Structures are given as C-alpha cells and as structure tokens.
CSV table of C-alpha atoms in Angstrom, one decimal:
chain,number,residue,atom,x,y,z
A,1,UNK,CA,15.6,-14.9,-18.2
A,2,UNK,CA,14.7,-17.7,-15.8
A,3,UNK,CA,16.2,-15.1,-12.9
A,4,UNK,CA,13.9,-12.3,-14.1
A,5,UNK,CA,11.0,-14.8,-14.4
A,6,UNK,CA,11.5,-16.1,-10.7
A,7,UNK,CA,11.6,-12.5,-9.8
A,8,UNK,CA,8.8,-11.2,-11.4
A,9,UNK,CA,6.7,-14.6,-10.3
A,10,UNK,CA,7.5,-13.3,-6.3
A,11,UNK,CA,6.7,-10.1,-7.2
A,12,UNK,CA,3.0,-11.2,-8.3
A,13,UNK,CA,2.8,-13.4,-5.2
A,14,UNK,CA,3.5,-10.2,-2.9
A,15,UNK,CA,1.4,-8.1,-4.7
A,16,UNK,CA,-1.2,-10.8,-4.1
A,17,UNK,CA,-0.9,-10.6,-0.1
A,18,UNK,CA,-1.3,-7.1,0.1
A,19,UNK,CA,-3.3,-6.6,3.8
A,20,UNK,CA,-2.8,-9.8,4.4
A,21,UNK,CA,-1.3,-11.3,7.6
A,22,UNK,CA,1.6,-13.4,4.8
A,23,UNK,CA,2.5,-10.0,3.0
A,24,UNK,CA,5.8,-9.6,5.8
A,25,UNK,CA,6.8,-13.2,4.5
A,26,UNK,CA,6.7,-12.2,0.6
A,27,UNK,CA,7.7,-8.6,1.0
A,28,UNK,CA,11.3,-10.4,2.9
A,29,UNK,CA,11.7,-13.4,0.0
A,30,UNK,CA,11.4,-10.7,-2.6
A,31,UNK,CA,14.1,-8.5,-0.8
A,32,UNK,CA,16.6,-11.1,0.0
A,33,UNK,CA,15.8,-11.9,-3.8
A,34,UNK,CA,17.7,-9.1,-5.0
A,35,UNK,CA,20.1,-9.7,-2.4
A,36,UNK,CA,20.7,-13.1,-3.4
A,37,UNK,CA,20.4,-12.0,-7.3
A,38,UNK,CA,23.7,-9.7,-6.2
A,39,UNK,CA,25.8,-12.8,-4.7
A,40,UNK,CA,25.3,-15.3,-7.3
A,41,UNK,CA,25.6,-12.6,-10.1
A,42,UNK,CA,28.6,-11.3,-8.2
A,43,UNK,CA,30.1,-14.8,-8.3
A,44,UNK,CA,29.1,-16.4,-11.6
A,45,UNK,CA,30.6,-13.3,-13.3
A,46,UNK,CA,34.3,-13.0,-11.4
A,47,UNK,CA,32.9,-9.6,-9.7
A,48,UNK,CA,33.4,-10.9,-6.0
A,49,UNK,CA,35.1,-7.2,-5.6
A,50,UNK,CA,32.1,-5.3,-6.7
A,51,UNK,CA,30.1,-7.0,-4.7
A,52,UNK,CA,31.6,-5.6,-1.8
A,53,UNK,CA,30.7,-2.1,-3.3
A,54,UNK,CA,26.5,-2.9,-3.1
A,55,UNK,CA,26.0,-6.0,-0.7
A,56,UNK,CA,26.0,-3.4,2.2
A,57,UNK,CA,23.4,-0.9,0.7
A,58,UNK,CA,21.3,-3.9,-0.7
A,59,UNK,CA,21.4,-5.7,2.9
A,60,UNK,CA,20.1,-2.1,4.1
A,61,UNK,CA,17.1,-1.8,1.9
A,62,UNK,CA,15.7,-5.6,2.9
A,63,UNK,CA,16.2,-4.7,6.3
A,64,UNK,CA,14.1,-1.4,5.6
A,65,UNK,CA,12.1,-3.5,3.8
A,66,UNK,CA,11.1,-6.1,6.4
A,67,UNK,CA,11.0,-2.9,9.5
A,68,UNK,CA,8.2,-1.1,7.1
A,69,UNK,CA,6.3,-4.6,6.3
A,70,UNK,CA,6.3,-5.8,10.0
A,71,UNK,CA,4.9,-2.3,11.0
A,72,UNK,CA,6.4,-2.1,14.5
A,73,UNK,CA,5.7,2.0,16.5
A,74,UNK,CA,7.4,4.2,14.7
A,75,UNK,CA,7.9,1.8,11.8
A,76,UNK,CA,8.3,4.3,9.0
A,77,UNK,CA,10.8,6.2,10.8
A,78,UNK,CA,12.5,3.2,11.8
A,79,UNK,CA,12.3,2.0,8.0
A,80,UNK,CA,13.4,5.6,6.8
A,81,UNK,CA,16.7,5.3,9.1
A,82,UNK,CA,17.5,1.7,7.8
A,83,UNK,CA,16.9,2.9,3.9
A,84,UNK,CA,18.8,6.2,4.6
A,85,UNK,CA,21.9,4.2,6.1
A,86,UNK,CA,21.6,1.7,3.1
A,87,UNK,CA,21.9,4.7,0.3
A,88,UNK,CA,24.6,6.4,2.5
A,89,UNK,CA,26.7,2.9,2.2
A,90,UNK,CA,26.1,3.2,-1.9
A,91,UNK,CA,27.5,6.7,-1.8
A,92,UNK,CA,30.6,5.9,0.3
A,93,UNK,CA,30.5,2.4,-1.7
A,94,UNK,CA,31.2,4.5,-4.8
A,95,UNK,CA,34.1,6.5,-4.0
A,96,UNK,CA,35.9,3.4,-4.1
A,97,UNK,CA,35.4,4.0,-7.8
A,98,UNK,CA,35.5,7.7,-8.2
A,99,UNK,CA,36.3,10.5,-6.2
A,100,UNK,CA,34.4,13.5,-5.1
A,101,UNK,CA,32.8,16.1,-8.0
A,102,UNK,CA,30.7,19.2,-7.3
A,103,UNK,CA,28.3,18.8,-9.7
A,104,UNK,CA,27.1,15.7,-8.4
A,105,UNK,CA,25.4,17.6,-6.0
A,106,UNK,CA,23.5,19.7,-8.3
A,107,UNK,CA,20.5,16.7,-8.4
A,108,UNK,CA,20.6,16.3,-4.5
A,109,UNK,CA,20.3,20.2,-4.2
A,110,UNK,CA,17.2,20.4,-6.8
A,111,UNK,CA,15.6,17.4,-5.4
A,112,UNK,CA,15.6,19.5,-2.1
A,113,UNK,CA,14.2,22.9,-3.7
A,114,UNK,CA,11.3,20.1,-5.2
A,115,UNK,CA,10.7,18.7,-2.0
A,116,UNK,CA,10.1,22.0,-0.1
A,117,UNK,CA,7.7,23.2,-2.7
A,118,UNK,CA,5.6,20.5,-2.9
A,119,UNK,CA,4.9,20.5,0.8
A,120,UNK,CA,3.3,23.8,0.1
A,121,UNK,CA,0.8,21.6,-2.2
A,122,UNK,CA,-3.1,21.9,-0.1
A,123,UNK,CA,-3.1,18.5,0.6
A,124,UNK,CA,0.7,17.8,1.1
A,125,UNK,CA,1.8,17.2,4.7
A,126,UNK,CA,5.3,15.9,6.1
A,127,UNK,CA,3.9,16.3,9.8
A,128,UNK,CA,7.0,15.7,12.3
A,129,UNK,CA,9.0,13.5,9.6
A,130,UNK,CA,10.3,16.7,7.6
A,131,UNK,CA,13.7,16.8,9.0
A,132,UNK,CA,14.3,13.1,8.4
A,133,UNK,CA,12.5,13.1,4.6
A,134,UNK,CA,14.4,16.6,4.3
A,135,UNK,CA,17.9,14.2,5.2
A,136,UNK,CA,16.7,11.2,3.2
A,137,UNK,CA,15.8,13.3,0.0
A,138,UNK,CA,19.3,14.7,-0.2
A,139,UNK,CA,21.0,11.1,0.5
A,140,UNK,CA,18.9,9.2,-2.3
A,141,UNK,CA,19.3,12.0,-4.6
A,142,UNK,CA,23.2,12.3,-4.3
A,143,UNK,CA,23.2,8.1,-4.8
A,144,UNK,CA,21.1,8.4,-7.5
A,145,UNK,CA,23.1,11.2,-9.6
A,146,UNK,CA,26.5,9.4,-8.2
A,147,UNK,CA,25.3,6.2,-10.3
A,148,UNK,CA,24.6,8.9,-13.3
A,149,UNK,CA,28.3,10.2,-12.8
A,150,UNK,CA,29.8,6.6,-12.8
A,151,UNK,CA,27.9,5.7,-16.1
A,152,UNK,CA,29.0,9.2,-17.3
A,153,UNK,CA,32.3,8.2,-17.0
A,154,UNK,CA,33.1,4.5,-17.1
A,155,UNK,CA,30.3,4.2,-19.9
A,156,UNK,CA,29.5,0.0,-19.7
A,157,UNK,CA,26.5,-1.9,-19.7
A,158,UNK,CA,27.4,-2.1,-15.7
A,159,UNK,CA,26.9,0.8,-15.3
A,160,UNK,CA,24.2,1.7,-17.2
A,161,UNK,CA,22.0,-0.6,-15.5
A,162,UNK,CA,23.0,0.7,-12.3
A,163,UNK,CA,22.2,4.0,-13.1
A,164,UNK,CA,18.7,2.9,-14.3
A,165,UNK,CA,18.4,1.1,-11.0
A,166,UNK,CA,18.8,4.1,-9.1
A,167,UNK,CA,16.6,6.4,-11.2
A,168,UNK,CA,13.7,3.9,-10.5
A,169,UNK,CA,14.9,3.4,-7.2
A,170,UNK,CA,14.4,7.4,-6.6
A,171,UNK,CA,11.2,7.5,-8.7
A,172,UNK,CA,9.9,4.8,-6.2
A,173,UNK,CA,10.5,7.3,-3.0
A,174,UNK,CA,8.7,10.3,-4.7
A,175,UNK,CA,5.8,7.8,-5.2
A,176,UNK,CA,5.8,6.7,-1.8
A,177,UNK,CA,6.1,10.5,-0.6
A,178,UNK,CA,2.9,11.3,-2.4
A,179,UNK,CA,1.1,8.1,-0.8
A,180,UNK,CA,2.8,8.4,2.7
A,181,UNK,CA,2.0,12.4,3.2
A,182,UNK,CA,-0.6,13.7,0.2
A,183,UNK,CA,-4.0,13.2,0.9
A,184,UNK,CA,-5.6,12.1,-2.5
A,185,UNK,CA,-8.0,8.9,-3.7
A,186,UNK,CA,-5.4,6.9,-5.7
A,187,UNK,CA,-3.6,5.4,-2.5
A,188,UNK,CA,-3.9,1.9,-3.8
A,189,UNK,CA,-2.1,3.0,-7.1
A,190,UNK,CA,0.5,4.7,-6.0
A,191,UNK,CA,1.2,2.0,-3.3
A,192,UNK,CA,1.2,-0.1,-6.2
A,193,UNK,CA,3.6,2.0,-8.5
A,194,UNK,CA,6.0,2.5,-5.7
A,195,UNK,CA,6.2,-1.5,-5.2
A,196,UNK,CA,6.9,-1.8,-8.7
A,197,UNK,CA,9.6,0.8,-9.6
A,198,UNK,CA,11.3,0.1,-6.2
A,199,UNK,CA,11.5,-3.6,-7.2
A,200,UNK,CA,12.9,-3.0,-10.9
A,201,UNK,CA,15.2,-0.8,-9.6
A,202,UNK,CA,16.4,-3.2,-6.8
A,203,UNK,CA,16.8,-6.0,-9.5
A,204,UNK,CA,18.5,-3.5,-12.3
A,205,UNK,CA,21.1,-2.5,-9.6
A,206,UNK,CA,21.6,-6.3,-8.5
A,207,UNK,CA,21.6,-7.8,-11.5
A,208,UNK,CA,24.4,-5.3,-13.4
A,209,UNK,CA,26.8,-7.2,-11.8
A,210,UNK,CA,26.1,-10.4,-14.1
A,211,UNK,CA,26.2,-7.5,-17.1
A,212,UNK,CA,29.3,-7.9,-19.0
C-alpha cells in the first residue's frame, strides 16, 4: 500500500504541473517510478529472471515518456518510435514464455479494421502520422492480447495483473488517439483520462512482479 500511495501522491503532483515549465520533471519521476516499482518488486520477490522479461519495454515507455513531455520537433513521432520499440521488446520479451499462436493476432487485426474506420469519423484526422499509428496500433494490440494469451494459459495472479496492465495500457493509446487527431471540446479530459489509465496500467504491469 505505501508503494501505491507514493505512486498515486506523484501522480497528483504531475497532474498538478500540467503547462507548466516543471511538468518534464514530474512526468520522468513518475516514469522511472514504475521502473523502479519493477526492480525492487523484481528483487524483493526472487523474480530477478522476469524482470529481464519487462525492464526493457518499461525503460522504453519512460524514455517515450520524457521525448513527448520535453516536446523536442517532431516530438510525437519521436515519442511514437520510442513507445513502439518499447511494446515490440514486450512481445519478443514474451516468447521467452510462450511460443507463437495465430489467434493472438485476431485483437491486432480488429484493432486495425477499428482504426481505419474511425479515421473516416468528420472530425478524425491522422495527417502524415497514419503509417506510423497504422504500425503502432498493430504492435500495442498484439502486446496487449499476448498478455491475455499468457493469463489464458498460465492462469496466476502474475499474470492477471499483467494482462490488466496492458488492457489499460491500450485503452490509454485510443484515448490519446482521439485527443492527438479528433477535433472535439473535451481535450483537457481526454488528456486527463489518457494520463490516468496509462499510469495504472504502467504500475499493474510493474507491480505483478511482487504478486505471488
């Protein structure tokens, strides 16, 4: 509990910077939180080994975290590269536990179908980052359903908080697609919303490995 509450007291102090010039500062301490949630989790409960399996994706999302909050040109491409080599080291991460099925593919391939409709929305535009949100969509949606096909089949409280992780982990990005490319007057929610079910998810997938 006292991890959670240290976690969730970070969370309120980025939220808190939001536009301000100190947000870069709280956005990284709450990334390398998760990160350092991992190790000490990782290492208080014997699971040195897993570790290995998620320390690589989770070092890529608070590098993507820190390109997107410092807002250098080109940042959210930059930050979409970074977050789509992080979800690329899950997947290969987890074939360390499992081998290749077809049907884990069947959530990438509808989360495709999903994201070519909605750019017919009105209001819905993807500009000259479709081919790289296109590449990303596929990536997070095969890591998500590859955490659903672990818990599927291994069944523990590990794994059920991973897979949790990753749903809100993927529910995050379809936030932020709606706030990055749909033109609508709720940007402050969904900026909101996407901080908060990126975050949970971060922690649920860090924190499973001090889940016996």
């Amino acid at each position: 509990m006292l991890i959670l509450g240290i976690y969730v007291v970070l969370f309120i102090m980025m939220i808190g910077t939001l536009k301000k010039p100190y947000y870069v500062f709280f956005k990284g301490l709450n990334s390398l939180a998760f990160v350092g949630i991992a190790i000490y989790g990782a290492i208080s409960a014997n699971r040195v080994d897993f570790l290995y399996i998620l320390l690589p994706g989770l070092i890529g999302c608070m590098l993507g975290d820190i390109i997107l909050a410092t807002k250098p040109k080109n940042h959210f491409l930059y930050g979409l590269i970074a977050f789509l080599i992080a979800n690329l080291c899950f997947v290969l991460s987890f074939y360390r536990l499992q081998g290749l099925r077809i049907e884990e593919f069947m959530i990438p391939v509808i989360a495709m179908i999903v994201l070519v409709s909605l750019s017919y929305l009105p209001h819905m535009d993807y500009s000259q980052l479709e081919k790289p949100v296109m590449i990303y969509c596929f990536v997070i949606a095969w890591a998500m359903s590859k955490s659903i096909m672990l818990y599927l089949s291994f069944q523990t409280s590990l794994f059920l908080w991973l897979m949790i992780g990753f749903v809100l982990y993927f529910i995050s990005d379809f936030i932020l697609l709606f706030y990055k490319f749909y033109e609508c007057q709720y940007k402050n929610q969904l900026g909101f919303l996407n901080l908060l079910t990126y975050y949970a998810g971060l922690f649920m997938i860090a924190y499973s490995l001090m889940i016996l």
